[in-house]
């Protein structure tokens, strides 16, 4: 049966550019750069942990439709907001939610929704 969660696939027309956004703007590492010509990449925190796998939609069959909402944890969302604004990211400041945690929402260059979260759900 199922033994682990590997990650989430997203598809793009420009794999290298989208991987660079996650790596250079958000600071998430790229433990796997694909099978040549950057036709796929895994972003995450360790090659053996689940991650986000970005695939070239012109080469591989696009198996998802619509956009996804990716959620990442932060230790200090206010500081992260300042760092992302300094890198030119168009985003609104964090908001304290009814459950007590802070969230900040924005979109990646392909329109996928990203939530940064400080505090537990």
JSON list of C-alpha atoms in Angstrom, two decimals:
[
{"chain": "A", "resi": 1, "resn": "UNK", "atom": "CA", "xyz": [0.00, 0.00, 0.00]},
{"chain": "A", "resi": 2, "resn": "UNK", "atom": "CA", "xyz": [0.94, 3.65, 0.17]},
{"chain": "A", "resi": 3, "resn": "UNK", "atom": "CA", "xyz": [4.10, 4.19, 2.20]},
{"chain": "A", "resi": 4, "resn": "UNK", "atom": "CA", "xyz": [5.03, 7.87, 1.77]},
{"chain": "A", "resi": 5, "resn": "UNK", "atom": "CA", "xyz": [4.07, 11.26, 0.36]},
{"chain": "A", "resi": 6, "resn": "UNK", "atom": "CA", "xyz": [6.51, 12.32, -2.36]},
{"chain": "A", "resi": 7, "resn": "UNK", "atom": "CA", "xyz": [5.26, 15.78, -3.23]},
{"chain": "A", "resi": 8, "resn": "UNK", "atom": "CA", "xyz": [3.02, 17.91, -5.41]},
{"chain": "A", "resi": 9, "resn": "UNK", "atom": "CA", "xyz": [3.42, 18.24, -9.18]},
{"chain": "A", "resi": 10, "resn": "UNK", "atom": "CA", "xyz": [2.92, 21.58, -10.87]},
{"chain": "A", "resi": 11, "resn": "UNK", "atom": "CA", "xyz": [3.37, 22.25, -14.58]},
{"chain": "A", "resi": 12, "resn": "UNK", "atom": "CA", "xyz": [4.76, 25.31, -16.34]},
{"chain": "A", "resi": 13, "resn": "UNK", "atom": "CA", "xyz": [5.91, 26.48, -19.74]},
{"chain": "A", "resi": 14, "resn": "UNK", "atom": "CA", "xyz": [9.21, 27.71, -18.23]},
{"chain": "A", "resi": 15, "resn": "UNK", "atom": "CA", "xyz": [10.54, 25.26, -15.65]},
{"chain": "A", "resi": 16, "resn": "UNK", "atom": "CA", "xyz": [13.86, 27.04, -15.12]},
{"chain": "A", "resi": 17, "resn": "UNK", "atom": "CA", "xyz": [12.18, 30.43, -14.51]},
{"chain": "A", "resi": 18, "resn": "UNK", "atom": "CA", "xyz": [9.63, 29.03, -12.07]},
{"chain": "A", "resi": 19, "resn": "UNK", "atom": "CA", "xyz": [12.31, 27.05, -10.19]},
{"chain": "A", "resi": 20, "resn": "UNK", "atom": "CA", "xyz": [14.42, 30.23, -10.02]},
{"chain": "A", "resi": 21, "resn": "UNK", "atom": "CA", "xyz": [11.47, 32.13, -8.47]},
{"chain": "A", "resi": 22, "resn": "UNK", "atom": "CA", "xyz": [11.14, 29.57, -5.69]},
{"chain": "A", "resi": 23, "resn": "UNK", "atom": "CA", "xyz": [14.91, 29.36, -5.21]},
{"chain": "A", "resi": 24, "resn": "UNK", "atom": "CA", "xyz": [16.05, 32.97, -5.65]},
{"chain": "A", "resi": 25, "resn": "UNK", "atom": "CA", "xyz": [13.02, 34.91, -4.39]},
{"chain": "A", "resi": 26, "resn": "UNK", "atom": "CA", "xyz": [11.61, 32.56, -1.73]},
{"chain": "A", "resi": 27, "resn": "UNK", "atom": "CA", "xyz": [14.95, 30.96, -0.78]},
{"chain": "A", "resi": 28, "resn": "UNK", "atom": "CA", "xyz": [13.84, 27.32, -1.17]},
{"chain": "A", "resi": 29, "resn": "UNK", "atom": "CA", "xyz": [16.56, 24.96, -2.33]},
{"chain": "A", "resi": 30, "resn": "UNK", "atom": "CA", "xyz": [16.48, 22.87, -5.51]},
{"chain": "A", "resi": 31, "resn": "UNK", "atom": "CA", "xyz": [17.71, 19.39, -4.46]},
{"chain": "A", "resi": 32, "resn": "UNK", "atom": "CA", "xyz": [16.99, 17.96, -7.95]},
{"chain": "A", "resi": 33, "resn": "UNK", "atom": "CA", "xyz": [17.36, 19.85, -11.24]},
{"chain": "A", "resi": 34, "resn": "UNK", "atom": "CA", "xyz": [15.69, 17.38, -13.56]},
{"chain": "A", "resi": 35, "resn": "UNK", "atom": "CA", "xyz": [16.75, 15.05, -16.29]},
{"chain": "A", "resi": 36, "resn": "UNK", "atom": "CA", "xyz": [18.74, 17.40, -18.54]},
{"chain": "A", "resi": 37, "resn": "UNK", "atom": "CA", "xyz": [17.59, 20.62, -20.19]},
{"chain": "A", "resi": 38, "resn": "UNK", "atom": "CA", "xyz": [15.83, 21.47, -16.90]},
{"chain": "A", "resi": 39, "resn": "UNK", "atom": "CA", "xyz": [12.68, 19.61, -18.01]},
{"chain": "A", "resi": 40, "resn": "UNK", "atom": "CA", "xyz": [11.75, 19.08, -14.38]},
{"chain": "A", "resi": 41, "resn": "UNK", "atom": "CA", "xyz": [12.97, 20.21, -10.97]},
{"chain": "A", "resi": 42, "resn": "UNK", "atom": "CA", "xyz": [12.20, 19.43, -7.35]},
{"chain": "A", "resi": 43, "resn": "UNK", "atom": "CA", "xyz": [12.15, 22.28, -4.90]},
{"chain": "A", "resi": 44, "resn": "UNK", "atom": "CA", "xyz": [12.19, 21.45, -1.23]},
{"chain": "A", "resi": 45, "resn": "UNK", "atom": "CA", "xyz": [14.33, 21.20, 1.82]},
{"chain": "A", "resi": 46, "resn": "UNK", "atom": "CA", "xyz": [15.89, 17.77, 1.26]},
{"chain": "A", "resi": 47, "resn": "UNK", "atom": "CA", "xyz": [15.94, 15.40, -1.72]},
{"chain": "A", "resi": 48, "resn": "UNK", "atom": "CA", "xyz": [14.51, 12.61, 0.45]},
{"chain": "A", "resi": 49, "resn": "UNK", "atom": "CA", "xyz": [11.60, 14.68, 1.84]},
{"chain": "A", "resi": 50, "resn": "UNK", "atom": "CA", "xyz": [8.40, 15.59, -0.01]},
{"chain": "A", "resi": 51, "resn": "UNK", "atom": "CA", "xyz": [8.69, 18.61, -2.23]},
{"chain": "A", "resi": 52, "resn": "UNK", "atom": "CA", "xyz": [7.16, 20.45, -5.14]},
{"chain": "A", "resi": 53, "resn": "UNK", "atom": "CA", "xyz": [8.06, 18.94, -8.47]},
{"chain": "A", "resi": 54, "resn": "UNK", "atom": "CA", "xyz": [7.94, 21.40, -11.37]},
{"chain": "A", "resi": 55, "resn": "UNK", "atom": "CA", "xyz": [7.50, 19.84, -14.82]},
{"chain": "A", "resi": 56, "resn": "UNK", "atom": "CA", "xyz": [7.81, 21.24, -18.34]},
{"chain": "A", "resi": 57, "resn": "UNK", "atom": "CA", "xyz": [4.23, 21.10, -19.60]},
{"chain": "A", "resi": 58, "resn": "UNK", "atom": "CA", "xyz": [5.34, 21.15, -23.23]},
{"chain": "A", "resi": 59, "resn": "UNK", "atom": "CA", "xyz": [7.38, 17.95, -22.79]},
{"chain": "A", "resi": 60, "resn": "UNK", "atom": "CA", "xyz": [5.39, 15.97, -20.21]},
{"chain": "A", "resi": 61, "resn": "UNK", "atom": "CA", "xyz": [1.68, 15.36, -20.17]},
{"chain": "A", "resi": 62, "resn": "UNK", "atom": "CA", "xyz": [0.06, 18.06, -18.06]},
{"chain": "A", "resi": 63, "resn": "UNK", "atom": "CA", "xyz": [-1.76, 16.01, -15.43]},
{"chain": "A", "resi": 64, "resn": "UNK", "atom": "CA", "xyz": [-3.18, 18.85, -13.36]},
{"chain": "A", "resi": 65, "resn": "UNK", "atom": "CA", "xyz": [-5.69, 21.53, -14.22]},
{"chain": "A", "resi": 66, "resn": "UNK", "atom": "CA", "xyz": [-6.13, 24.89, -12.57]},
{"chain": "A", "resi": 67, "resn": "UNK", "atom": "CA", "xyz": [-3.91, 26.30, -9.88]},
{"chain": "A", "resi": 68, "resn": "UNK", "atom": "CA", "xyz": [-2.71, 24.92, -6.57]},
{"chain": "A", "resi": 69, "resn": "UNK", "atom": "CA", "xyz": [-2.31, 26.51, -3.16]},
{"chain": "A", "resi": 70, "resn": "UNK", "atom": "CA", "xyz": [1.13, 25.82, -1.69]},
{"chain": "A", "resi": 71, "resn": "UNK", "atom": "CA", "xyz": [1.61, 26.43, 2.04]},
{"chain": "A", "resi": 72, "resn": "UNK", "atom": "CA", "xyz": [5.03, 27.08, 3.60]},
{"chain": "A", "resi": 73, "resn": "UNK", "atom": "CA", "xyz": [5.87, 27.69, 7.26]},
{"chain": "A", "resi": 74, "resn": "UNK", "atom": "CA", "xyz": [7.88, 30.67, 8.51]},
{"chain": "A", "resi": 75, "resn": "UNK", "atom": "CA", "xyz": [9.40, 31.41, 11.91]},
{"chain": "A", "resi": 76, "resn": "UNK", "atom": "CA", "xyz": [9.00, 35.19, 11.56]},
{"chain": "A", "resi": 77, "resn": "UNK", "atom": "CA", "xyz": [6.51, 36.20, 8.90]},
{"chain": "A", "resi": 78, "resn": "UNK", "atom": "CA", "xyz": [6.96, 39.94, 9.40]},
{"chain": "A", "resi": 79, "resn": "UNK", "atom": "CA", "xyz": [10.70, 39.63, 8.68]},
{"chain": "A", "resi": 80, "resn": "UNK", "atom": "CA", "xyz": [10.02, 37.31, 5.73]},
{"chain": "A", "resi": 81, "resn": "UNK", "atom": "CA", "xyz": [7.59, 39.89, 4.33]},
{"chain": "A", "resi": 82, "resn": "UNK", "atom": "CA", "xyz": [10.29, 42.60, 4.49]},
{"chain": "A", "resi": 83, "resn": "UNK", "atom": "CA", "xyz": [12.82, 40.34, 2.76]},
{"chain": "A", "resi": 84, "resn": "UNK", "atom": "CA", "xyz": [10.40, 39.39, -0.02]},
{"chain": "A", "resi": 85, "resn": "UNK", "atom": "CA", "xyz": [9.38, 43.02, -0.61]},
{"chain": "A", "resi": 86, "resn": "UNK", "atom": "CA", "xyz": [13.07, 43.93, -0.87]},
{"chain": "A", "resi": 87, "resn": "UNK", "atom": "CA", "xyz": [13.39, 41.29, -3.62]},
{"chain": "A", "resi": 88, "resn": "UNK", "atom": "CA", "xyz": [10.56, 42.96, -5.51]},
{"chain": "A", "resi": 89, "resn": "UNK", "atom": "CA", "xyz": [7.73, 40.53, -4.72]},
{"chain": "A", "resi": 90, "resn": "UNK", "atom": "CA", "xyz": [4.29, 42.11, -5.10]},
{"chain": "A", "resi": 91, "resn": "UNK", "atom": "CA", "xyz": [2.55, 41.04, -1.87]},
{"chain": "A", "resi": 92, "resn": "UNK", "atom": "CA", "xyz": [0.46, 42.37, 0.99]},
{"chain": "A", "resi": 93, "resn": "UNK", "atom": "CA", "xyz": [1.64, 42.35, 4.63]},
{"chain": "A", "resi": 94, "resn": "UNK", "atom": "CA", "xyz": [0.87, 39.37, 6.88]},
{"chain": "A", "resi": 95, "resn": "UNK", "atom": "CA", "xyz": [-2.54, 39.21, 8.56]},
{"chain": "A", "resi": 96, "resn": "UNK", "atom": "CA", "xyz": [-3.37, 37.63, 11.94]},
{"chain": "A", "resi": 97, "resn": "UNK", "atom": "CA", "xyz": [-6.10, 35.08, 11.32]},
{"chain": "A", "resi": 98, "resn": "UNK", "atom": "CA", "xyz": [-9.05, 34.08, 13.53]},
{"chain": "A", "resi": 99, "resn": "UNK", "atom": "CA", "xyz": [-7.24, 30.86, 14.57]},
{"chain": "A", "resi": 100, "resn": "UNK", "atom": "CA", "xyz": [-4.34, 32.95, 15.95]},
{"chain": "A", "resi": 101, "resn": "UNK", "atom": "CA", "xyz": [-1.67, 32.32, 13.33]},
{"chain": "A", "resi": 102, "resn": "UNK", "atom": "CA", "xyz": [-0.37, 34.79, 10.76]},
{"chain": "A", "resi": 103, "resn": "UNK", "atom": "CA", "xyz": [-0.74, 34.32, 7.01]},
{"chain": "A", "resi": 104, "resn": "UNK", "atom": "CA", "xyz": [0.53, 36.08, 3.92]},
{"chain": "A", "resi": 105, "resn": "UNK", "atom": "CA", "xyz": [-0.82, 35.19, 0.48]},
{"chain": "A", "resi": 106, "resn": "UNK", "atom": "CA", "xyz": [0.51, 35.87, -3.02]},
{"chain": "A", "resi": 107, "resn": "UNK", "atom": "CA", "xyz": [0.97, 34.12, -6.38]},
{"chain": "A", "resi": 108, "resn": "UNK", "atom": "CA", "xyz": [3.98, 32.70, -8.16]},
{"chain": "A", "resi": 109, "resn": "UNK", "atom": "CA", "xyz": [4.77, 33.80, -11.75]},
{"chain": "A", "resi": 110, "resn": "UNK", "atom": "CA", "xyz": [2.44, 31.09, -13.15]},
{"chain": "A", "resi": 111, "resn": "UNK", "atom": "CA", "xyz": [-0.48, 32.13, -10.91]},
{"chain": "A", "resi": 112, "resn": "UNK", "atom": "CA", "xyz": [-0.24, 29.35, -8.32]},
{"chain": "A", "resi": 113, "resn": "UNK", "atom": "CA", "xyz": [-1.41, 30.56, -4.92]},
{"chain": "A", "resi": 114, "resn": "UNK", "atom": "CA", "xyz": [1.17, 30.60, -2.11]},
{"chain": "A", "resi": 115, "resn": "UNK", "atom": "CA", "xyz": [0.39, 30.94, 1.59]},
{"chain": "A", "resi": 116, "resn": "UNK", "atom": "CA", "xyz": [3.16, 31.67, 4.07]},
{"chain": "A", "resi": 117, "resn": "UNK", "atom": "CA", "xyz": [2.16, 30.68, 7.59]},
{"chain": "A", "resi": 118, "resn": "UNK", "atom": "CA", "xyz": [3.51, 31.54, 11.03]},
{"chain": "A", "resi": 119, "resn": "UNK", "atom": "CA", "xyz": [1.90, 29.55, 13.83]},
{"chain": "A", "resi": 120, "resn": "UNK", "atom": "CA", "xyz": [-0.13, 26.37, 13.78]},
{"chain": "A", "resi": 121, "resn": "UNK", "atom": "CA", "xyz": [-3.57, 25.90, 12.31]}
]
